XYZ file of C-alpha atoms in Angstrom:
133
model
C -21.757 -8.344 34.827
C -18.517 -6.569 34.096
C -17.230 -3.559 35.947
C -15.715 -2.160 32.774
C -16.724 1.481 32.237
C -17.179 0.945 28.484
C -19.022 -2.338 29.005
C -16.532 -4.658 27.316
C -14.221 -6.335 29.805
C -12.267 -8.174 27.111
C -9.167 -7.954 24.941
C -10.846 -5.623 22.443
C -11.664 -3.209 25.247
C -7.981 -3.097 26.215
C -6.351 -3.013 22.784
C -8.838 -1.155 20.604
C -10.811 0.985 23.007
C -7.887 1.776 25.321
C -9.723 0.772 28.495
C -7.406 0.027 31.430
C -9.921 -1.388 33.899
C -9.105 -4.656 35.706
C -11.246 -7.007 33.495
C -9.757 -5.586 30.283
C -6.209 -5.818 31.694
C -6.832 -9.408 32.794
C -8.075 -10.333 29.321
C -4.978 -8.777 27.722
C -2.685 -10.578 30.184
C -4.383 -13.912 29.507
C -3.959 -13.435 25.749
C -0.261 -12.610 26.209
C 0.214 -15.740 28.347
C -1.491 -17.900 25.685
C 0.698 -16.426 22.943
C 3.911 -16.860 24.966
C 2.992 -20.460 25.791
C 2.212 -21.236 22.152
C 5.540 -19.826 20.970
C 7.328 -21.754 23.709
C 5.719 -25.045 22.733
C 5.644 -24.728 18.968
C 7.954 -21.870 18.011
C 6.835 -18.970 15.875
C 4.129 -19.935 13.423
C 5.216 -17.555 10.656
C 8.340 -17.874 8.558
C 10.590 -14.856 8.025
C 13.814 -13.941 6.263
C 15.437 -16.272 3.763
C 12.886 -19.031 4.334
C 10.036 -16.664 3.425
C 11.962 -15.568 0.331
C 12.362 -19.226 -0.680
C 8.591 -19.716 -0.438
C 7.989 -16.569 -2.526
C 10.512 -17.750 -5.120
C 8.783 -21.116 -5.405
C 5.387 -19.517 -5.975
C 6.868 -17.223 -8.635
C 8.691 -20.140 -10.296
C 5.511 -22.217 -10.459
C 3.685 -19.275 -12.005
C 6.528 -18.966 -14.501
C 5.965 -22.603 -15.464
C 2.356 -21.765 -16.312
C 0.516 -22.784 -13.142
C -2.133 -20.433 -11.791
C -2.415 -19.318 -8.182
C -5.687 -21.242 -7.933
C -4.012 -24.493 -9.027
C -1.047 -23.969 -6.694
C -3.348 -23.043 -3.799
C -5.478 -26.140 -4.315
C -2.448 -28.395 -3.920
C -1.017 -26.274 -1.091
C -4.293 -26.430 0.818
C -4.811 -22.691 1.151
C -6.645 -19.842 -0.558
C -5.279 -18.139 -3.694
C -5.483 -14.809 -1.851
C -3.090 -16.181 0.783
C -0.554 -17.023 -1.919
C -1.025 -13.598 -3.483
C -0.382 -11.887 -0.143
C 2.740 -13.977 0.452
C 4.011 -13.483 -3.102
C 3.582 -9.715 -2.980
C 5.251 -9.452 0.428
C 2.184 -8.210 2.276
C 2.540 -10.947 4.869
C 4.907 -13.714 5.873
C 3.798 -17.270 5.210
C 2.443 -19.463 7.980
C 4.449 -22.600 8.667
C 1.644 -24.833 7.346
C 1.301 -22.707 4.198
C 5.028 -23.088 3.532
C 4.735 -26.868 3.893
C 1.797 -26.864 1.490
C 3.747 -24.835 -1.065
C 6.665 -27.269 -0.762
C 4.230 -30.115 -1.444
C 2.773 -28.267 -4.445
C 6.321 -27.629 -5.705
C 7.178 -31.325 -5.475
C 3.998 -32.420 -7.242
C 3.964 -29.789 -9.976
C 7.645 -30.105 -10.873
C 7.549 -33.896 -11.044
C 9.513 -34.598 -7.878
C 6.580 -36.554 -6.483
C 4.261 -39.179 -7.880
C 1.336 -37.003 -8.770
C -0.131 -34.789 -11.436
C 2.433 -33.028 -13.628
C 2.042 -30.778 -16.589
C 5.165 -32.123 -18.269
C 5.646 -35.867 -17.738
C 9.419 -35.503 -18.133
C 9.774 -32.608 -15.686
C 12.620 -33.163 -13.264
C 13.850 -36.344 -14.952
C 16.565 -34.914 -17.135
C 16.999 -36.005 -20.720
C 17.015 -39.746 -20.129
C 14.946 -40.376 -23.264
C 17.401 -38.740 -25.635
C 20.552 -40.691 -24.763
C 22.243 -42.625 -27.493
C 23.439 -46.124 -27.053
C 27.112 -46.769 -27.020
C 28.103 -48.819 -30.023
């Protein structure tokens, strides 16, 4: 049984309810240690700055080519709402989401062997060259 006056004794008690009893403080400290360790091992999991802008630009470019958020999200391995939030700047993309969008970009623009809307996308005008006489 916890000695927390509000009966929580966890991170929510500390952060949301404002309880500063020992069990709530310990839970908050443990969460901070986990987060610091994760960042130390793997780096930050979200992408910011120019890299986030590149991801947003790719989503917008794919939409400009006629692909829907649902189609892009299916190839990126995430939800369409995630792409919408990233595109509209409400949140920064997760590292895995950015990798998925890069994969979708490669597939949908013909830079990868996969499904493409235009079979000549990304290949230049190799079929319109004239032979030298």
